[in-house]
Amino acid sequence: MSFPDRVDEHRSRLTKSDRALVDELLSYPAEAPLWRGEDVARRAGVHPAAATRLAQRLGYHGYPDLRDHLRQDLGTGLTGAGDRFRVELQDSGGHSVLETLLTTELDTLSQLCRHVGQDQLDRLADRIASAGTVHLFARGNASVLAELMERRLRRFGIRTVNLTGTGRDVAERILSLTAEDLVVAFAFRRPPRELSELLGHAQQVGAGTALVTDTIHTLDPAPDAILSAPRGHQDSREGFASLTVPMAIANALVLTIAQRHDQALLPALDALDGLMAAFD
């Protein structure tokens, strides 16, 4: 079991200080195995003893054991984007790129239901359908998922705001965020800089929050709902990871919304057909 897997297993037990420490460790995978407990505590802005308490809460005897685990992970994992592509290309085993990609994607998709249940989709679908406005947030490659959801929800007649642009742009757009609204974020590997601030403001005003992710589990404050499933290789954090799995989650969420709220939302699609015919 990797260190991120162990964090995921014990996520519900983590305190605010624990999450700050874990985020620091996961954000610097190459440097973290060299840090002493007091080093990571200082970087995270918590009491030096917090590092030992985190290690014990995660099942280690003490922080040195946790650090040894990080060193083992570093010896078997690669973190750079270039390295991830090199691993993927080296592991082809003589198969074509297409064959290798399909094998990996099909294997990952086949495990999806072990990580995300239909009951989770049902609850989030109900929350989206009842929200005053759904605010969508993503950065980098994940932005295409926010754009997809925005378009799909808009066609259902659901009010949406895509939180694109700079931090200042996001601040302007969430000025009207209320307790009737919902924030849905897509983020992978490491959290975007603005995500914690966004979740904090949403919590302050009473808005709901949800996160679709692969390895991010220690945000402070934590989202109300987390749909988390691995991308790419199942047994490590190395290798190329596509958006196939989170795209499947997004599409399943859209279909769940339509199935559970067809009487309220599908008439909007009928109206859209008429409008499109008029504008063509």
mmCIF file of C-alpha atoms in Angstrom:
data_model
loop_
_atom_site.group_PDB
_atom_site.id
_atom_site.type_symbol
_atom_site.label_atom_id
_atom_site.label_comp_id
_atom_site.label_asym_id
_atom_site.label_seq_id
_atom_site.Cartn_x
_atom_site.Cartn_y
_atom_site.Cartn_z
ATOM 1 C CA MET A 1 0.000 0.000 0.000
ATOM 2 C CA SER A 2 1.398 3.397 -0.980
ATOM 3 C CA PHE A 3 1.425 6.378 1.374
ATOM 4 C CA PRO A 4 -1.450 8.114 -0.526
ATOM 5 C CA ASP A 5 -3.482 4.896 -0.264
ATOM 6 C CA ARG A 6 -2.905 4.791 3.488
ATOM 7 C CA VAL A 7 -3.965 8.428 3.797
ATOM 8 C CA ASP A 8 -7.129 7.628 1.856
ATOM 9 C CA GLU A 9 -7.886 4.681 4.144
ATOM 10 C CA HIS A 10 -7.665 6.851 7.278
ATOM 11 C CA ARG A 11 -8.981 10.101 5.788
ATOM 12 C CA SER A 12 -12.035 10.314 8.062
ATOM 13 C CA ARG A 13 -9.789 10.346 11.146
ATOM 14 C CA LEU A 14 -7.501 13.172 10.040
ATOM 15 C CA THR A 15 -7.552 16.457 11.928
ATOM 16 C CA LYS A 16 -6.974 19.894 10.447
ATOM 17 C CA SER A 17 -3.290 19.704 11.439
ATOM 18 C CA ASP A 18 -3.040 16.211 9.932
ATOM 19 C CA ARG A 19 -4.422 17.450 6.620
ATOM 20 C CA ALA A 20 -1.963 20.340 6.550
ATOM 21 C CA LEU A 21 0.925 17.918 7.079
ATOM 22 C CA VAL A 22 -0.317 15.429 4.493
ATOM 23 C CA ASP A 23 -0.816 18.137 1.877
ATOM 24 C CA GLU A 24 2.772 19.273 2.438
ATOM 25 C CA LEU A 25 4.100 15.720 2.106
ATOM 26 C CA LEU A 26 2.100 14.942 -1.035
ATOM 27 C CA SER A 27 2.952 18.264 -2.681
ATOM 28 C CA TYR A 28 6.708 17.598 -2.502
ATOM 29 C CA PRO A 29 7.169 13.840 -3.105
ATOM 30 C CA ALA A 30 10.855 14.150 -4.018
ATOM 31 C CA GLU A 31 11.836 16.275 -1.005
ATOM 32 C CA ALA A 32 9.469 14.965 1.704
ATOM 33 C CA PRO A 33 11.373 11.679 2.334
ATOM 34 C CA LEU A 34 14.363 13.785 3.456
ATOM 35 C CA TRP A 35 12.472 15.882 6.007
ATOM 36 C CA ARG A 36 12.442 15.299 9.743
ATOM 37 C CA GLY A 37 9.162 15.519 11.621
ATOM 38 C CA GLU A 38 9.932 19.025 12.851
ATOM 39 C CA ASP A 39 10.791 20.082 9.295
ATOM 40 C CA VAL A 40 7.426 19.133 7.815
ATOM 41 C CA ALA A 41 5.620 20.514 10.872
ATOM 42 C CA ARG A 42 7.332 23.868 10.438
ATOM 43 C CA ARG A 43 6.471 23.958 6.735
ATOM 44 C CA ALA A 44 2.829 23.108 7.499
ATOM 45 C CA GLY A 45 2.621 25.657 10.310
ATOM 46 C CA VAL A 46 1.681 23.163 13.038
ATOM 47 C CA HIS A 47 3.182 22.016 16.361
ATOM 48 C CA PRO A 48 6.278 19.775 15.974
ATOM 49 C CA ALA A 49 4.537 16.945 17.850
ATOM 50 C CA ALA A 50 1.787 16.905 15.205
ATOM 51 C CA ALA A 51 4.027 14.961 12.805
ATOM 52 C CA THR A 52 4.338 12.097 15.279
ATOM 53 C CA ARG A 53 0.602 12.132 15.982
ATOM 54 C CA LEU A 54 -0.120 11.978 12.241
ATOM 55 C CA ALA A 55 2.215 9.012 11.800
ATOM 56 C CA GLN A 56 0.559 7.099 14.637
ATOM 57 C CA ARG A 57 -2.922 7.938 13.371
ATOM 58 C CA LEU A 58 -1.938 6.451 10.006
ATOM 59 C CA GLY A 59 -0.740 3.242 11.672
ATOM 60 C CA TYR A 60 3.024 3.867 11.867
ATOM 61 C CA HIS A 61 5.061 3.466 15.079
ATOM 62 C CA GLY A 62 6.375 6.992 14.665
ATOM 63 C CA TYR A 63 7.407 9.589 12.116
ATOM 64 C CA PRO A 64 10.645 7.766 11.122
ATOM 65 C CA ASP A 65 8.514 4.816 9.934
ATOM 66 C CA LEU A 66 6.321 7.172 7.922
ATOM 67 C CA ARG A 67 9.416 8.741 6.376
ATOM 68 C CA ASP A 68 10.791 5.298 5.464
ATOM 69 C CA HIS A 69 7.514 4.578 3.665
ATOM 70 C CA LEU A 70 7.865 7.829 1.726
ATOM 71 C CA ARG A 71 11.388 6.797 0.722
ATOM 72 C CA GLN A 72 10.114 3.443 -0.524
ATOM 73 C CA ASP A 73 7.428 5.189 -2.559
ATOM 74 C CA LEU A 74 10.037 7.533 -4.009
ATOM 75 C CA GLY A 75 12.159 4.575 -5.043
ATOM 76 C CA THR A 76 9.289 3.000 -6.987
ATOM 77 C CA GLY A 77 7.442 6.055 -8.256
ATOM 78 C CA LEU A 78 8.170 8.892 -10.663
ATOM 79 C CA THR A 79 6.513 12.265 -10.381
ATOM 80 C CA GLY A 80 7.531 14.381 -13.351
ATOM 81 C CA ALA A 81 5.268 14.667 -16.393
ATOM 82 C CA GLY A 82 8.126 13.654 -18.677
ATOM 83 C CA ASP A 83 8.936 10.660 -16.491
ATOM 84 C CA ARG A 84 5.309 9.532 -16.522
ATOM 85 C CA PHE A 85 5.331 9.495 -20.324
ATOM 86 C CA ARG A 86 8.650 7.601 -20.360
ATOM 87 C CA VAL A 87 7.231 4.932 -18.065
ATOM 88 C CA GLU A 88 4.148 4.548 -20.225
ATOM 89 C CA LEU A 89 6.201 4.195 -23.396
ATOM 90 C CA GLN A 90 8.667 1.740 -21.840
ATOM 91 C CA ASP A 91 5.889 -0.472 -20.478
ATOM 92 C CA SER A 92 4.280 -1.087 -23.871
ATOM 93 C CA GLY A 93 5.769 -4.602 -24.011
ATOM 94 C CA GLY A 94 5.937 -4.563 -27.795
ATOM 95 C CA HIS A 95 2.261 -3.652 -28.187
ATOM 96 C CA SER A 96 1.112 -0.633 -30.144
ATOM 97 C CA VAL A 97 0.393 2.623 -28.334
ATOM 98 C CA LEU A 98 -3.317 2.158 -29.025
ATOM 99 C CA GLU A 99 -3.357 -1.404 -27.643
ATOM 100 C CA THR A 100 -1.463 -0.372 -24.512
ATOM 101 C CA LEU A 101 -3.690 2.631 -23.921
ATOM 102 C CA LEU A 102 -6.891 0.628 -24.377
ATOM 103 C CA THR A 103 -5.688 -2.097 -22.012
ATOM 104 C CA THR A 104 -4.886 0.430 -19.295
ATOM 105 C CA GLU A 105 -8.095 2.416 -19.760
ATOM 106 C CA LEU A 106 -10.333 -0.658 -19.812
ATOM 107 C CA ASP A 107 -8.651 -2.024 -16.696
ATOM 108 C CA THR A 108 -9.102 1.284 -14.886
ATOM 109 C CA LEU A 109 -12.717 1.681 -15.980
ATOM 110 C CA SER A 110 -13.519 -1.866 -14.875
ATOM 111 C CA GLN A 111 -12.513 -0.891 -11.328
ATOM 112 C CA LEU A 112 -14.537 2.337 -11.240
ATOM 113 C CA CYS A 113 -17.579 0.896 -9.455
ATOM 114 C CA ARG A 114 -15.327 -0.237 -6.608
ATOM 115 C CA HIS A 115 -14.495 3.393 -5.874
ATOM 116 C CA VAL A 116 -17.646 5.333 -6.786
ATOM 117 C CA GLY A 117 -21.067 3.929 -5.943
ATOM 118 C CA GLN A 118 -24.400 4.721 -7.561
ATOM 119 C CA ASP A 119 -25.639 5.949 -4.187
ATOM 120 C CA GLN A 120 -22.943 8.634 -4.243
ATOM 121 C CA LEU A 121 -24.003 9.671 -7.737
ATOM 122 C CA ASP A 122 -27.654 9.736 -6.649
ATOM 123 C CA ARG A 123 -26.964 12.074 -3.745
ATOM 124 C CA LEU A 124 -24.854 14.465 -5.788
ATOM 125 C CA ALA A 125 -27.345 14.387 -8.678
ATOM 126 C CA ASP A 126 -30.147 15.393 -6.303
ATOM 127 C CA ARG A 127 -28.039 18.202 -4.894
ATOM 128 C CA ILE A 128 -27.223 19.515 -8.377
ATOM 129 C CA ALA A 129 -30.859 19.372 -9.495
ATOM 130 C CA SER A 130 -32.013 21.310 -6.434
ATOM 131 C CA ALA A 131 -29.228 23.915 -6.399
ATOM 132 C CA GLY A 132 -29.977 27.538 -7.121
ATOM 133 C CA THR A 133 -26.763 27.829 -9.143
ATOM 134 C CA VAL A 134 -24.035 25.251 -9.747
ATOM 135 C CA HIS A 135 -20.542 26.764 -9.702
ATOM 136 C CA LEU A 136 -18.000 24.618 -11.569
ATOM 137 C CA PHE A 137 -14.255 24.797 -10.933
ATOM 138 C CA ALA A 138 -11.284 23.153 -12.658
ATOM 139 C CA ARG A 139 -7.804 24.048 -13.851
ATOM 140 C CA GLY A 140 -5.442 22.698 -16.506
ATOM 141 C CA ASN A 141 -6.498 19.540 -18.319
ATOM 142 C CA ALA A 142 -9.447 19.120 -15.950
ATOM 143 C CA SER A 143 -11.030 22.279 -17.392
ATOM 144 C CA VAL A 144 -12.632 20.255 -20.185
ATOM 145 C CA LEU A 145 -14.672 18.383 -17.552
ATOM 146 C CA ALA A 146 -16.031 21.606 -16.083
ATOM 147 C CA GLU A 147 -16.887 22.812 -19.589
ATOM 148 C CA LEU A 148 -18.684 19.532 -20.337
ATOM 149 C CA MET A 149 -20.711 19.703 -17.125
ATOM 150 C CA GLU A 150 -21.550 23.359 -17.670
ATOM 151 C CA ARG A 151 -22.929 22.644 -21.133
ATOM 152 C CA ARG A 152 -24.883 19.552 -20.048
ATOM 153 C CA LEU A 153 -26.417 21.233 -17.004
ATOM 154 C CA ARG A 154 -27.265 24.375 -18.931
ATOM 155 C CA ARG A 155 -29.226 22.253 -21.411
ATOM 156 C CA PHE A 156 -31.250 20.919 -18.476
ATOM 157 C CA GLY A 157 -32.144 24.492 -17.578
ATOM 158 C CA ILE A 158 -29.871 24.460 -14.512
ATOM 159 C CA ARG A 159 -28.122 27.752 -13.812
ATOM 160 C CA THR A 160 -24.342 27.370 -13.949
ATOM 161 C CA VAL A 161 -21.234 29.480 -13.482
ATOM 162 C CA ASN A 162 -17.865 28.238 -14.758
ATOM 163 C CA LEU A 163 -15.196 29.667 -12.445
ATOM 164 C CA THR A 164 -12.523 30.293 -15.068
ATOM 165 C CA GLY A 165 -9.831 32.958 -15.125
ATOM 166 C CA THR A 166 -7.541 34.286 -12.426
ATOM 167 C CA GLY A 167 -8.082 34.159 -8.693
ATOM 168 C CA ARG A 168 -9.534 37.651 -8.866
ATOM 169 C CA ASP A 169 -11.972 36.495 -11.553
ATOM 170 C CA VAL A 170 -13.072 33.614 -9.325
ATOM 171 C CA ALA A 171 -13.526 36.001 -6.397
ATOM 172 C CA GLU A 172 -15.833 38.202 -8.481
ATOM 173 C CA ARG A 173 -17.919 35.260 -9.660
ATOM 174 C CA ILE A 174 -18.465 33.748 -6.211
ATOM 175 C CA LEU A 175 -19.526 37.057 -4.688
ATOM 176 C CA SER A 176 -23.157 35.988 -5.221
ATOM 177 C CA LEU A 177 -22.633 32.445 -3.850
ATOM 178 C CA THR A 178 -25.348 31.545 -1.316
ATOM 179 C CA ALA A 179 -26.471 28.623 0.821
ATOM 180 C CA GLU A 180 -28.809 27.577 -2.013
ATOM 181 C CA ASP A 181 -25.873 26.998 -4.370
ATOM 182 C CA LEU A 182 -23.407 24.186 -5.004
ATOM 183 C CA VAL A 183 -19.706 24.161 -5.932
ATOM 184 C CA VAL A 184 -18.514 21.184 -8.007
ATOM 185 C CA ALA A 185 -14.742 20.965 -8.537
ATOM 186 C CA PHE A 186 -12.545 18.703 -10.659
ATOM 187 C CA ALA A 187 -8.920 18.368 -9.498
ATOM 188 C CA PHE A 188 -6.219 15.711 -9.908
ATOM 189 C CA ARG A 189 -2.784 14.877 -8.454
ATOM 190 C CA ARG A 190 -2.361 18.219 -6.639
ATOM 191 C CA PRO A 191 -4.985 20.801 -5.662
ATOM 192 C CA PRO A 192 -5.061 24.062 -7.650
ATOM 193 C CA ARG A 193 -4.000 27.060 -5.598
ATOM 194 C CA GLU A 194 -7.489 28.600 -5.412
ATOM 195 C CA LEU A 195 -9.390 25.422 -4.477
ATOM 196 C CA SER A 196 -8.983 25.596 -0.699
ATOM 197 C CA GLU A 197 -10.012 29.255 -0.674
ATOM 198 C CA LEU A 198 -13.061 28.434 -2.800
ATOM 199 C CA LEU A 199 -14.112 25.585 -0.506
ATOM 200 C CA GLY A 200 -13.553 27.777 2.533
ATOM 201 C CA HIS A 201 -15.767 30.558 1.187
ATOM 202 C CA ALA A 202 -18.462 28.057 0.183
ATOM 203 C CA GLN A 203 -18.460 26.635 3.706
ATOM 204 C CA GLN A 204 -18.642 30.139 5.165
ATOM 205 C CA VAL A 205 -21.795 31.031 3.227
ATOM 206 C CA GLY A 206 -23.333 27.568 3.640
ATOM 207 C CA ALA A 207 -23.084 26.418 0.009
ATOM 208 C CA GLY A 208 -22.639 22.720 -0.737
ATOM 209 C CA THR A 209 -19.348 21.417 -2.137
ATOM 210 C CA ALA A 210 -18.322 18.350 -4.137
ATOM 211 C CA LEU A 211 -15.008 17.168 -5.600
ATOM 212 C CA VAL A 212 -14.277 14.708 -8.416
ATOM 213 C CA THR A 213 -10.664 13.578 -8.015
ATOM 214 C CA ASP A 214 -8.138 10.758 -8.071
ATOM 215 C CA THR A 215 -5.636 11.286 -5.249
ATOM 216 C CA ILE A 216 -6.579 14.528 -3.449
ATOM 217 C CA HIS A 217 -8.234 13.664 -0.134
ATOM 218 C CA THR A 218 -6.885 16.088 2.475
ATOM 219 C CA LEU A 219 -8.256 19.497 1.521
ATOM 220 C CA ASP A 220 -9.102 21.900 4.319
ATOM 221 C CA PRO A 221 -11.990 22.374 4.570
ATOM 222 C CA ALA A 222 -12.983 19.002 3.163
ATOM 223 C CA PRO A 223 -15.711 18.961 0.486
ATOM 224 C CA ASP A 224 -19.145 17.684 1.495
ATOM 225 C CA ALA A 225 -18.916 14.945 -1.136
ATOM 226 C CA ILE A 226 -15.875 13.346 -2.774
ATOM 227 C CA LEU A 227 -16.077 11.085 -5.826
ATOM 228 C CA SER A 228 -12.597 9.596 -6.022
ATOM 229 C CA ALA A 229 -11.295 6.959 -8.439
ATOM 230 C CA PRO A 230 -7.782 6.171 -9.728
ATOM 231 C CA ARG A 231 -6.761 7.091 -13.252
ATOM 232 C CA GLY A 232 -4.252 5.129 -15.340
ATOM 233 C CA HIS A 233 -2.287 2.407 -13.557
ATOM 234 C CA GLN A 234 -4.096 0.914 -10.582
ATOM 235 C CA ASP A 235 -1.094 -0.057 -8.486
ATOM 236 C CA SER A 236 0.996 3.135 -8.517
ATOM 237 C CA ARG A 237 0.981 6.870 -9.091
ATOM 238 C CA GLU A 238 3.352 6.654 -12.013
ATOM 239 C CA GLY A 239 2.579 6.524 -15.687
ATOM 240 C CA PHE A 240 0.330 8.524 -17.962
ATOM 241 C CA ALA A 241 -3.151 9.205 -16.578
ATOM 242 C CA SER A 242 -5.939 10.326 -18.902
ATOM 243 C CA LEU A 243 -9.327 11.886 -18.169
ATOM 244 C CA THR A 244 -11.247 8.758 -19.186
ATOM 245 C CA VAL A 245 -12.281 7.814 -15.637
ATOM 246 C CA PRO A 246 -13.379 11.285 -14.445
ATOM 247 C CA MET A 247 -15.127 11.785 -17.795
ATOM 248 C CA ALA A 248 -17.055 8.562 -17.134
ATOM 249 C CA ILE A 249 -17.978 9.868 -13.670
ATOM 250 C CA ALA A 250 -19.154 13.166 -15.168
ATOM 251 C CA ASN A 251 -21.254 11.400 -17.816
ATOM 252 C CA ALA A 252 -22.727 9.002 -15.241
ATOM 253 C CA LEU A 253 -23.626 12.001 -13.110
ATOM 254 C CA VAL A 254 -25.387 13.723 -16.021
ATOM 255 C CA LEU A 255 -27.361 10.563 -16.837
ATOM 256 C CA THR A 256 -28.273 10.098 -13.167
ATOM 257 C CA ILE A 257 -29.590 13.653 -13.005
ATOM 258 C CA ALA A 258 -31.716 13.047 -16.103
ATOM 259 C CA GLN A 259 -33.042 9.726 -14.782
ATOM 260 C CA ARG A 260 -33.952 10.949 -11.308
ATOM 261 C CA HIS A 261 -35.348 14.339 -12.332
ATOM 262 C CA ASP A 262 -36.718 13.686 -15.811
ATOM 263 C CA GLN A 263 -40.090 15.380 -15.223
ATOM 264 C CA ALA A 264 -38.463 18.618 -14.108
ATOM 265 C CA LEU A 265 -35.473 18.779 -16.448
ATOM 266 C CA LEU A 266 -36.174 17.000 -19.735
ATOM 267 C CA PRO A 267 -38.782 19.578 -20.856
ATOM 268 C CA ALA A 268 -35.885 22.035 -21.019
ATOM 269 C CA LEU A 269 -34.256 19.827 -23.659
ATOM 270 C CA ASP A 270 -37.506 19.823 -25.641
ATOM 271 C CA ALA A 271 -37.627 23.609 -25.447
ATOM 272 C CA LEU A 272 -33.985 23.770 -26.523
ATOM 273 C CA ASP A 273 -34.753 21.694 -29.615
ATOM 274 C CA GLY A 274 -37.384 24.244 -30.605
ATOM 275 C CA LEU A 275 -35.045 27.160 -30.015
ATOM 276 C CA MET A 276 -32.251 25.538 -32.002
ATOM 277 C CA ALA A 277 -34.610 24.945 -34.914
ATOM 278 C CA ALA A 278 -35.617 28.602 -34.806
ATOM 279 C CA PHE A 279 -32.018 29.823 -34.705
ATOM 280 C CA ASP A 280 -30.676 27.486 -37.412
#
